[in-house]
Amino acid sequence: MNQEDAIRDDQPGQEERPYSPLDERVIPYWRLSGAVGWIIPMLLLFGLAIGVGGAVFGHLRLSLFLWAAWGVGVIFWTWWYPPRAYAAWGYRRDGKVLELRSGVWFRVVRLLPLSRLQHVDLQRGPLERWFGLASLVLYTAGTQEAAIGIPGLPDAVAQSLRDELVACGGDDGV
Amino acid sequence: MPWPKACATSWWLAEETTVSEDRSGTANGQEGPRVPPVLPPPLSTGLSALPVSGRLHQLTLLIATVRAIKGLALPAIVVFLSGGGRIFGMLILMVLAVALLVAVVRYFTFSYRIEGGDLITRQGLLSRKERHIPLVRVQDLRFEAGPVHRLLGVVDVHVETAGAVGIEAELSVLARKVAEDLRQAVFARTGRSSEAKADLRQDGDLLGSLRLRDLVVEGLTSNRAASILVLVGAGMGLIDNVVPRPVQQEWFERVGRGATIWFSEANPARWQEIGFAVLAVLLLSIVFSVGGSILLFHGFTLLRRGEDLYRSYGLLTRRASSLPRRRLQVVQITEPWLRRLFGLAAVRADTAARKSGGEEEKRGGRDVLLPLVRRKELANLIPVFLPDAGPEPERWERVARCAIRRATLKGMIVCLFLVLALLLGPLREAVWPGGLHAFWPLALVPVLYWINRRNYAHLGYADGGTAFRTRRGWLSRATHIVPVRNLQVVVLRQTPFDRRHGVWTLKLDTAGQAFTGGGPMLRNVPDAEAHRLAGALADRAARTQYRV
C-alpha cells in the first residue's frame, strides 16, 4: 500500500522489516461492534427526534434532518472507516524495540523499548471471541502512554506475540 | 510520660545561620563548599542487622486534637457569630469527638516494622490492614513538622513509592529521633553496592542553599505583578529615550481621549483612585510573594551524600525529604525572563511517584528541587542530579523552519478573530466609530513573526547519547533533560497539517511527570530525522535498564 511504502522510504539504506498487519477479520469486527454500539442510540434518537423535536417543539423536519445527518456520520464511521484504520495499523519488532503505527488522519508511531514492558494483558471480548480475535495491552511505567493496545490479532498470534514480547523484555533485571 | 527531648543535632532542623551564611566556596560555582554544612548523621553500615519497629508517639493524640480544633475553628466561629444555636454546637463537638476517637484508635493499633526488605505498617481495630512496602520502591521519605510539632519534638513521616498516587504510608507522628532511625534503616537497606556504602560514611556535598537575600529575589522574580512593573518601567524608559517629548504628550492625550470615550462618565479624580488601587494591589502581591517565599523556603539546603539527595526548608513548618538521585526521571530548568536578567534559574525534577496534590504540592514547595540557582552553577550541578546527563551540548539541532510560519499563522488567526470581534462586537460603535481602527490587531502580525523567529532560533534538541535535551523559549526559557534509561515510550504523531509540511511531533514518555509536565516534546521535526531520532532513542533505551 501507498502509506506503507512512504514509511519504509523514510529510512533508506537500512534493511527494514515489513510491518505486520492486523487480522483482516478485524474489519467486520469493528463494523459489527460499531453497529451494535451505535444502532441502539440511533433508534432511541429517532424516537426522540419525532417525539420531542416534532411533537413538542414543532420542528419535525429540522430534527429529522439533524438525525439523518448524524446517521450519515455514524454510517461513515462504522462502514467507511474500519478498512482505512485496518490499513493504517501495523506492528513490527526490530531487535528489542516494538514499533506500532496507527491512525488514518492523525498518525501515531509508538516505539516501545521492550525492556520497559511491565506486563501484558490479553483481552478477548465476546464479539472478539466470535471472530476468533484477541487484543493485547502492553503496560509500561510511563504516564500518557502507560497502556498501549494492539487490537484485532488472531487468537494464536496474540498468544505467541505476548510470549515473545515478554520473553524479549523479561531479561531486564529490575 | 517521658517526652523525648528535642534533638538539637537533627540535621534538617538546624538553624539557617549554621548552614548558609558561608557561601564563599560556592559563590563562584567552581569549587565545592569549604565549610561542611549541617549534615544528616552518616548512615552506619552495620545497621541492617538491627530490627526496626515501633509505634506512634504518645503525642499523636495531642497533635490530632490540635489538628481537629484547627479544622473546626472556622465553622465554630461561624456558628458562634450567627448564634447558630445548640444543635450546631453539639454537631461540632461530636465531630471533634469522632476525630479524637479515630486518633485514639490509630494510636493504639498502628505499628510499623522493617522486616525482610519491607516496611510493614499495621493498622485498624476491626479490619486489620497490613501494608508491605518494599524498601527498594521507596521514592521519597519526607518529614514535615509544623510549629506545634517542632515545639513538641515530633514529626510527620510520609513515605512515597513509585506508581502510588500520593502518599503510600503516613506515620503521624513520630519522635524526631525515632524518625531519624527509620530514615537510616530505610536508606541503609535499599540494596547498595559495597562502594556506595563506603561512600556513605563521608560527609555530604552542599549543592545549594538560600540566604534571606536569595529568598527575596526568589519571591520578587516569581511574581507576575513584579514582572509587569519592571516591564512597564523598562518600556517607559525606552519610550523616554527614543521618542521626543511632544510626540509623547500627543500620545498620552490621544490615549486619554480614547479612554474617555470608552468610560463615558470618567473624571480625573476617579482615574487617580483607580491608578492608586492598582498600584496598591501590585505592591501587596509583591509583599505576599516575597513573604510566602521566605515562609516556605527559609533556610533551604540541598545536599548530597553518596547516592541520596537531602532537602530541608521552611520557616514555621519545617520540611525535609531524602530521595535517591537515580529516582529522578526528568530534570527541567526554567528561566523566566525576569530571572534570566539576573542569570538565575529554578530546577524541577520528577520522581517516579505520580502526581497527587497539585496545588497542595506546590504550596509545600515539593515541585522544585532547587527554587533558585545561578545559571552558571548548573553546569556543575546537573551531572550531580543526573550522572547520565553528560556535558552541556555545544550544538543544538534545529527543527524544520516551517515552525516559524506555522506559529505565525496561528497568531494571525487569533488576530483575525480579534478584528472580527471589534468589527461585529458590541464595542464597534462606542470605541472606533470610523471602523478602520478595528484592523489594528493586524499590525501585530509582523511582531508575531519576529517573536516566532527568535523563538525558533532558541528552540533546539541535543542527543547526547545517554541523555536527551530540549530547550525552548526566547525570553523565558525551559530546558528538559531526560536520561535515555528513563524513557518509557517514544511517540511520533502527525496531524494532517503536519503531513503537508512533512513533519512529526516527537514526544518522550516517562514515569512520574508530577512536576515538570513530563518528558520533552518537539514539534515540527522533519520526516526522516524524526524516524531516525525516535528509532535511535528507542533502540538505546532498550539496551539500558530502567530502575526505580
Tab-separated table of N, CA, C and O in Angstrom, chain B residues 328-407:
chain	number	residue	atom	x	y	z
B	328	LEU	N	15.332	10.276	40.017
B	328	LEU	CA	14.962	11.449	39.231
B	328	LEU	C	14.736	11.010	37.783
B	328	LEU	O	15.621	10.419	37.169
B	329	GLN	N	13.553	11.299	37.251
B	329	GLN	CA	13.208	10.844	35.911
B	329	GLN	C	13.553	11.886	34.850
B	329	GLN	O	14.188	11.579	33.862
B	330	VAL	N	13.063	13.081	35.091
B	330	VAL	CA	13.287	14.185	34.151
B	330	VAL	C	13.706	15.391	34.978
B	330	VAL	O	13.171	15.616	36.062
B	331	VAL	N	14.671	16.144	34.493
B	331	VAL	CA	15.035	17.385	35.164
B	331	VAL	C	14.695	18.537	34.235
B	331	VAL	O	14.957	18.472	33.033
B	332	GLN	N	14.066	19.538	34.785
B	332	GLN	CA	13.652	20.686	33.985
B	332	GLN	C	14.260	21.954	34.578
B	332	GLN	O	14.156	22.188	35.780
B	333	ILE	N	14.912	22.728	33.738
B	333	ILE	CA	15.476	24.006	34.177
B	333	ILE	C	14.590	25.098	33.618
B	333	ILE	O	14.418	25.193	32.405
B	334	THR	N	14.007	25.920	34.475
B	334	THR	CA	13.156	27.003	33.979
B	334	THR	C	13.822	28.337	34.280
B	334	THR	O	14.321	28.562	35.373
B	335	GLU	N	13.793	29.194	33.282
B	335	GLU	CA	14.333	30.547	33.434
B	335	GLU	C	13.311	31.544	32.932
B	335	GLU	O	13.330	31.906	31.767
B	336	PRO	N	12.398	31.984	33.803
B	336	PRO	CA	11.505	33.068	33.402
B	336	PRO	C	12.343	34.297	33.067
B	336	PRO	O	13.441	34.452	33.604
B	337	TRP	N	11.813	35.158	32.202
B	337	TRP	CA	12.676	36.213	31.651
B	337	TRP	C	13.246	37.128	32.716
B	337	TRP	O	14.380	37.576	32.627
B	338	LEU	N	12.460	37.352	33.790
B	338	LEU	CA	12.944	38.244	34.834
B	338	LEU	C	14.148	37.623	35.538
B	338	LEU	O	15.093	38.307	35.914
B	339	ARG	N	14.110	36.303	35.722
B	339	ARG	CA	15.249	35.640	36.359
B	339	ARG	C	16.442	35.590	35.425
B	339	ARG	O	17.580	35.656	35.854
B	340	ARG	N	16.144	35.459	34.125
B	340	ARG	CA	17.270	35.396	33.186
B	340	ARG	C	18.065	36.688	33.211
B	340	ARG	O	19.273	36.686	33.004
B	341	LEU	N	17.368	37.813	33.475
B	341	LEU	CA	18.067	39.091	33.580
B	341	LEU	C	19.165	39.022	34.626
B	341	LEU	O	20.232	39.599	34.471
B	342	PHE	N	18.880	38.282	35.724
B	342	PHE	CA	19.861	38.178	36.804
B	342	PHE	C	20.720	36.919	36.686
B	342	PHE	O	21.477	36.603	37.591
B	343	GLY	N	20.551	36.168	35.613
B	343	GLY	CA	21.317	34.932	35.464
B	343	GLY	C	20.896	33.862	36.436
B	343	GLY	O	21.717	33.096	36.924
B	344	LEU	N	19.586	33.804	36.735
B	344	LEU	CA	19.092	32.847	37.717
B	344	LEU	C	18.167	31.843	37.057
B	344	LEU	O	17.618	32.083	35.986
B	345	ALA	N	17.975	30.710	37.717
B	345	ALA	CA	17.101	29.672	37.190
B	345	ALA	C	16.524	28.879	38.347
B	345	ALA	O	16.970	29.012	39.494
B	346	ALA	N	15.497	28.081	38.049
B	346	ALA	CA	14.971	27.128	39.030
B	346	ALA	C	15.082	25.742	38.424
B	346	ALA	O	15.030	25.583	37.206
B	347	VAL	N	15.245	24.739	39.270
B	347	VAL	CA	15.362	23.365	38.784
B	347	VAL	C	14.212	22.552	39.357
B	347	VAL	O	13.983	22.549	40.566
B	348	ARG	N	13.470	21.899	38.474
B	348	ARG	CA	12.415	20.987	38.896
B	348	ARG	C	12.798	19.572	38.506
B	348	ARG	O	13.551	19.368	37.558
B	349	ALA	N	12.247	18.615	39.213
B	349	ALA	CA	12.554	17.235	38.859
B	349	ALA	C	11.355	16.359	39.179
B	349	ALA	O	10.590	16.648	40.087
B	350	ASP	N	11.186	15.312	38.405
B	350	ASP	CA	10.145	14.326	38.668
B	350	ASP	C	10.764	13.080	39.255
B	350	ASP	O	11.792	12.616	38.788
B	351	THR	N	10.104	12.539	40.266
B	351	THR	CA	10.418	11.166	40.660
B	351	THR	C	9.359	10.282	40.026
B	351	THR	O	8.437	10.769	39.387
B	352	ALA	N	9.487	8.973	40.213
B	352	ALA	CA	8.523	8.083	39.559
B	352	ALA	C	7.179	8.072	40.265
B	352	ALA	O	6.249	7.433	39.800
B	353	ALA	N	7.054	8.776	41.391
B	353	ALA	CA	5.759	8.827	42.070
B	353	ALA	C	4.808	9.695	41.264
B	353	ALA	O	5.214	10.668	40.663
B	354	ARG	N	3.533	9.304	41.265
B	354	ARG	CA	2.561	10.048	40.469
B	354	ARG	C	2.144	11.318	41.168
B	354	ARG	O	2.295	11.464	42.363
B	355	LYS	N	1.526	12.157	40.385
B	355	LYS	CA	1.023	13.419	40.887
B	355	LYS	C	-0.026	13.160	41.968
B	355	LYS	O	-0.833	12.263	41.857
B	356	SER	N	0.010	13.947	43.009
B	356	SER	CA	-1.057	13.771	43.990
B	356	SER	C	-1.809	15.064	44.224
B	356	SER	O	-2.904	15.249	43.734
B	357	GLY	N	-1.197	15.989	44.934
B	357	GLY	CA	-1.969	17.130	45.423
B	357	GLY	C	-2.152	18.291	44.471
B	357	GLY	O	-3.048	19.075	44.622
B	358	GLY	N	-1.295	18.435	43.483
B	358	GLY	CA	-1.386	19.601	42.616
B	358	GLY	C	-0.988	20.861	43.350
B	358	GLY	O	0.176	21.018	43.712
B	359	GLU	N	-1.960	21.733	43.583
B	359	GLU	CA	-1.691	22.999	44.252
B	359	GLU	C	-1.054	22.777	45.617
B	359	GLU	O	-0.127	23.470	46.009
B	360	GLU	N	-1.589	21.802	46.316
B	360	GLU	CA	-1.092	21.463	47.650
B	360	GLU	C	0.415	21.202	47.608
B	360	GLU	O	1.186	21.693	48.431
B	361	GLU	N	0.831	20.445	46.602
B	361	GLU	CA	2.236	20.105	46.455
B	361	GLU	C	3.062	21.361	46.204
B	361	GLU	O	4.160	21.495	46.720
B	362	LYS	N	2.504	22.254	45.403
B	362	LYS	CA	3.244	23.459	45.079
B	362	LYS	C	3.420	24.312	46.316
B	362	LYS	O	4.471	24.879	46.544
B	363	ARG	N	2.359	24.382	47.125
B	363	ARG	CA	2.464	25.173	48.332
B	363	ARG	C	3.509	24.566	49.263
B	363	ARG	O	4.160	25.259	50.003
B	364	GLY	N	3.645	23.241	49.211
B	364	GLY	CA	4.651	22.585	50.032
B	364	GLY	C	6.044	22.698	49.454
B	364	GLY	O	6.994	22.222	50.052
B	365	GLY	N	6.172	23.312	48.283
B	365	GLY	CA	7.484	23.505	47.692
B	365	GLY	C	8.114	22.227	47.184
B	365	GLY	O	9.311	22.159	46.969
B	366	ARG	N	7.294	21.194	46.971
B	366	ARG	CA	7.881	19.925	46.583
B	366	ARG	C	8.211	19.878	45.104
B	366	ARG	O	8.943	19.000	44.651
B	367	ASP	N	7.609	20.790	44.349
B	367	ASP	CA	7.779	20.696	42.900
B	367	ASP	C	9.151	21.182	42.459
B	367	ASP	O	9.594	20.850	41.374
B	368	VAL	N	9.837	21.950	43.311
B	368	VAL	CA	11.149	22.438	42.891
B	368	VAL	C	12.258	21.729	43.652
B	368	VAL	O	12.213	21.584	44.856
B	369	LEU	N	13.236	21.276	42.897
B	369	LEU	CA	14.402	20.656	43.510
B	369	LEU	C	15.311	21.755	44.060
B	369	LEU	O	15.855	21.650	45.143
B	370	LEU	N	15.443	22.809	43.282
B	370	LEU	CA	16.220	23.987	43.694
B	370	LEU	C	15.407	25.208	43.288
B	370	LEU	O	15.228	25.464	42.109
B	371	PRO	N	14.861	25.966	44.238
B	371	PRO	CA	13.998	27.088	43.870
B	371	PRO	C	14.744	28.195	43.138
B	371	PRO	O	14.154	28.911	42.341
B	372	LEU	N	16.005	28.348	43.423
B	372	LEU	CA	16.754	29.448	42.814
B	372	LEU	C	18.222	29.059	42.756
B	372	LEU	O	18.797	28.633	43.750
B	373	VAL	N	18.812	29.190	41.592
B	373	VAL	CA	20.211	28.816	41.453
B	373	VAL	C	20.812	29.660	40.339
B	373	VAL	O	20.109	30.071	39.419
B	374	ARG	N	22.101	29.964	40.470
B	374	ARG	CA	22.746	30.715	39.390
B	374	ARG	C	22.916	29.796	38.193
B	374	ARG	O	23.296	28.651	38.325
B	375	ARG	N	22.635	30.359	37.027
B	375	ARG	CA	22.677	29.565	35.807
B	375	ARG	C	24.057	28.939	35.606
B	375	ARG	O	24.186	27.832	35.120
B	376	LYS	N	25.094	29.681	36.012
B	376	LYS	CA	26.461	29.207	35.793
B	376	LYS	C	26.741	27.935	36.587
B	376	LYS	O	27.467	27.060	36.138
B	377	GLU	N	26.139	27.866	37.794
B	377	GLU	CA	26.428	26.718	38.654
B	377	GLU	C	25.805	25.440	38.131
B	377	GLU	O	26.197	24.342	38.536
B	378	LEU	N	24.824	25.591	37.241
B	378	LEU	CA	24.096	24.404	36.797
B	378	LEU	C	24.991	23.433	36.043
B	378	LEU	O	24.776	22.227	36.093
B	379	ALA	N	25.981	23.959	35.350
B	379	ALA	CA	26.875	23.079	34.602
B	379	ALA	C	27.519	22.057	35.533
B	379	ALA	O	27.758	20.910	35.148
B	380	ASN	N	27.763	22.469	36.802
B	380	ASN	CA	28.334	21.526	37.757
B	380	ASN	C	27.271	20.700	38.460
B	380	ASN	O	27.542	19.592	38.918
B	381	LEU	N	26.066	21.267	38.591
B	381	LEU	CA	25.038	20.605	39.392
B	381	LEU	C	24.312	19.504	38.625
B	381	LEU	O	23.995	18.459	39.187
B	382	ILE	N	24.049	19.749	37.344
B	382	ILE	CA	23.249	18.781	36.591
B	382	ILE	C	23.883	17.389	36.605
B	382	ILE	O	23.191	16.395	36.836
B	383	PRO	N	25.198	17.260	36.390
B	383	PRO	CA	25.794	15.915	36.458
B	383	PRO	C	25.650	15.271	37.840
B	383	PRO	O	25.712	14.047	37.951
B	384	VAL	N	25.459	16.094	38.883
B	384	VAL	CA	25.234	15.513	40.210
B	384	VAL	C	23.830	14.939	40.301
B	384	VAL	O	23.610	13.856	40.831
B	385	PHE	N	22.850	15.667	39.756
B	385	PHE	CA	21.477	15.163	39.770
B	385	PHE	C	21.332	13.967	38.845
B	385	PHE	O	20.732	12.957	39.201
B	386	LEU	N	21.852	14.101	37.645
B	386	LEU	CA	21.731	13.040	36.644
B	386	LEU	C	23.138	12.670	36.179
B	386	LEU	O	23.704	13.335	35.322
B	387	PRO	N	23.709	11.615	36.753
B	387	PRO	CA	25.067	11.242	36.344
B	387	PRO	C	25.149	10.924	34.849
B	387	PRO	O	26.215	11.037	34.250
B	388	ASP	N	23.994	10.556	34.244
B	388	ASP	CA	23.984	10.215	32.823
B	388	ASP	C	23.923	11.445	31.920
B	388	ASP	O	23.989	11.315	30.705
B	389	ALA	N	23.718	12.621	32.506
B	389	ALA	CA	23.368	13.775	31.675
B	389	ALA	C	24.476	14.148	30.695
B	389	ALA	O	24.203	14.649	29.621
B	390	GLY	N	25.712	13.930	31.077
B	390	GLY	CA	26.791	14.323	30.186
B	390	GLY	C	26.969	15.831	30.204
B	390	GLY	O	26.225	16.541	30.874
B	391	PRO	N	27.956	16.334	29.466
B	391	PRO	CA	28.200	17.774	29.472
B	391	PRO	C	27.108	18.520	28.720
B	391	PRO	O	26.365	17.936	27.935
B	392	GLU	N	27.023	19.829	28.973
B	392	GLU	CA	26.056	20.645	28.236
B	392	GLU	C	26.452	20.659	26.771
B	392	GLU	O	27.626	20.832	26.439
B	393	PRO	N	25.498	20.458	25.890
B	393	PRO	CA	25.843	20.345	24.476
B	393	PRO	C	26.357	21.660	23.915
B	393	PRO	O	25.921	22.732	24.338
B	394	GLU	N	27.282	21.552	22.969
B	394	GLU	CA	27.781	22.770	22.334
B	394	GLU	C	26.923	23.160	21.152
B	394	GLU	O	26.864	24.310	20.760
B	395	ARG	N	26.267	22.164	20.564
B	395	ARG	CA	25.450	22.434	19.388
B	395	ARG	C	24.038	21.929	19.644
B	395	ARG	O	23.850	20.826	20.134
B	396	TRP	N	23.074	22.771	19.340
B	396	TRP	CA	21.676	22.359	19.442
B	396	TRP	C	21.151	22.142	18.030
B	396	TRP	O	21.304	23.011	17.174
B	397	GLU	N	20.542	20.985	17.805
B	397	GLU	CA	19.938	20.720	16.490
B	397	GLU	C	18.640	21.501	16.386
B	397	GLU	O	17.953	21.722	17.373
B	398	ARG	N	18.282	21.866	15.156
B	398	ARG	CA	17.052	22.637	14.960
B	398	ARG	C	15.974	21.783	14.312
B	398	ARG	O	16.277	20.831	13.601
B	399	VAL	N	14.746	22.193	14.534
B	399	VAL	CA	13.632	21.531	13.862
B	399	VAL	C	13.418	22.232	12.517
B	399	VAL	O	14.160	23.137	12.154
B	400	ALA	N	12.372	21.784	11.788
B	400	ALA	CA	12.140	22.346	10.455
B	400	ALA	C	11.786	23.827	10.551
B	400	ALA	O	11.156	24.276	11.500
B	401	ARG	N	12.197	24.587	9.515
B	401	ARG	CA	11.995	26.031	9.531
B	401	ARG	C	10.534	26.431	9.427
B	401	ARG	O	10.155	27.552	9.782
B	402	CYS	N	9.695	25.499	8.953
B	402	CYS	CA	8.280	25.834	8.814
B	402	CYS	C	7.664	26.154	10.173
B	402	CYS	O	6.558	26.680	10.239
B	403	ALA	N	8.361	25.841	11.256
B	403	ALA	CA	7.851	26.147	12.599
B	403	ALA	C	7.518	27.630	12.729
B	403	ALA	O	6.500	27.985	13.317
B	404	ILE	N	8.361	28.497	12.155
B	404	ILE	CA	8.117	29.943	12.258
B	404	ILE	C	6.812	30.304	11.579
B	404	ILE	O	5.940	30.961	12.145
B	405	ARG	N	6.673	29.806	10.328
B	405	ARG	CA	5.494	30.145	9.538
B	405	ARG	C	4.230	29.633	10.222
B	405	ARG	O	3.230	30.334	10.302
B	406	ARG	N	4.304	28.414	10.720
B	406	ARG	CA	3.106	27.822	11.308
B	406	ARG	C	2.701	28.550	12.579
B	406	ARG	O	1.517	28.801	12.811
B	407	ALA	N	3.680	28.901	13.411
B	407	ALA	CA	3.357	29.616	14.651
B	407	ALA	C	2.780	30.991	14.327
B	407	ALA	O	1.822	31.437	14.954
